[in-house]
GROMACS .gro file of C-alpha atoms in nm:
model
   72
    1UNK     CA    1  -0.522   2.562   6.249
    2UNK     CA    2  -0.396   2.277   5.964
    3UNK     CA    3  -0.219   2.423   5.656
    4UNK     CA    4  -0.116   2.766   5.844
    5UNK     CA    5   0.154   2.964   5.687
    6UNK     CA    6   0.428   3.208   5.879
    7UNK     CA    7   0.235   3.449   5.737
    8UNK     CA    8  -0.068   3.340   5.911
    9UNK     CA    9   0.124   3.329   6.223
   10UNK     CA   10   0.255   3.686   6.205
   11UNK     CA   11  -0.068   3.805   6.140
   12UNK     CA   12  -0.166   3.660   6.453
   13UNK     CA   13   0.115   3.747   6.685
   14UNK     CA   14   0.227   4.115   6.530
   15UNK     CA   15  -0.009   4.418   6.474
   16UNK     CA   16  -0.009   4.692   6.307
   17UNK     CA   17   0.231   4.882   6.523
   18UNK     CA   18   0.503   4.582   6.536
   19UNK     CA   19   0.456   4.580   6.157
   20UNK     CA   20   0.506   4.946   6.106
   21UNK     CA   21   0.849   4.900   6.320
   22UNK     CA   22   0.943   4.645   6.106
   23UNK     CA   23   0.882   4.824   5.802
   24UNK     CA   24   1.081   5.124   5.974
   25UNK     CA   25   1.392   4.863   5.995
   26UNK     CA   26   1.400   4.752   5.657
   27UNK     CA   27   1.421   5.084   5.519
   28UNK     CA   28   1.726   5.129   5.729
   29UNK     CA   29   1.873   4.792   5.667
   30UNK     CA   30   1.847   4.871   5.309
   31UNK     CA   31   1.968   5.218   5.326
   32UNK     CA   32   2.288   5.074   5.504
   33UNK     CA   33   2.333   4.795   5.261
   34UNK     CA   34   2.292   5.050   4.965
   35UNK     CA   35   2.565   5.293   5.114
   36UNK     CA   36   2.803   5.087   5.312
   37UNK     CA   37   3.052   4.781   5.261
   38UNK     CA   38   3.204   4.545   5.511
   39UNK     CA   39   2.883   4.633   5.797
   40UNK     CA   40   2.990   4.529   6.180
   41UNK     CA   41   2.734   4.535   6.427
   42UNK     CA   42   2.875   4.601   6.797
   43UNK     CA   43   2.753   4.585   7.133
   44UNK     CA   44   2.841   4.706   7.428
   45UNK     CA   45   2.672   4.684   7.760
   46UNK     CA   46   2.478   4.410   7.932
   47UNK     CA   47   2.171   4.557   8.038
   48UNK     CA   48   2.156   4.953   7.880
   49UNK     CA   49   2.344   4.827   7.573
   50UNK     CA   50   2.484   5.109   7.322
   51UNK     CA   51   2.495   4.974   6.952
   52UNK     CA   52   2.741   5.090   6.681
   53UNK     CA   53   2.622   4.984   6.308
   54UNK     CA   54   2.933   5.079   6.087
   55UNK     CA   55   3.057   5.026   5.796
   56UNK     CA   56   3.299   5.168   5.480
   57UNK     CA   57   3.148   5.467   5.243
   58UNK     CA   58   3.248   5.415   4.904
   59UNK     CA   59   3.493   5.699   4.939
   60UNK     CA   60   3.677   5.472   5.210
   61UNK     CA   61   3.542   5.675   5.499
   62UNK     CA   62   3.377   5.498   5.814
   63UNK     CA   63   3.011   5.590   5.890
   64UNK     CA   64   2.691   5.437   6.050
   65UNK     CA   65   2.477   5.456   6.315
   66UNK     CA   66   2.426   5.431   6.662
   67UNK     CA   67   2.115   5.340   6.881
   68UNK     CA   68   2.042   5.210   7.276
   69UNK     CA   69   1.874   4.859   7.386
   70UNK     CA   70   1.765   4.797   7.708
   71UNK     CA   71   1.755   4.441   7.722
   72UNK     CA   72   1.541   4.306   8.119
   0.00000   0.00000   0.00000
């Protein structure tokens, strides 16, 4: 379609479920960015992957989140 934009493409390929998931990840990223410095992402594994997102708090302590992903 002539004159389409990235937004148009997103609306075509991503439904409400994907948009809500993206919004949750954006909120998580903001919380991490606002509260931690020197953020690092560490992935461990090949198919069942442990994902650690960690950084340093304002008081100098290590903090973060851990999640899992499965890649097929």
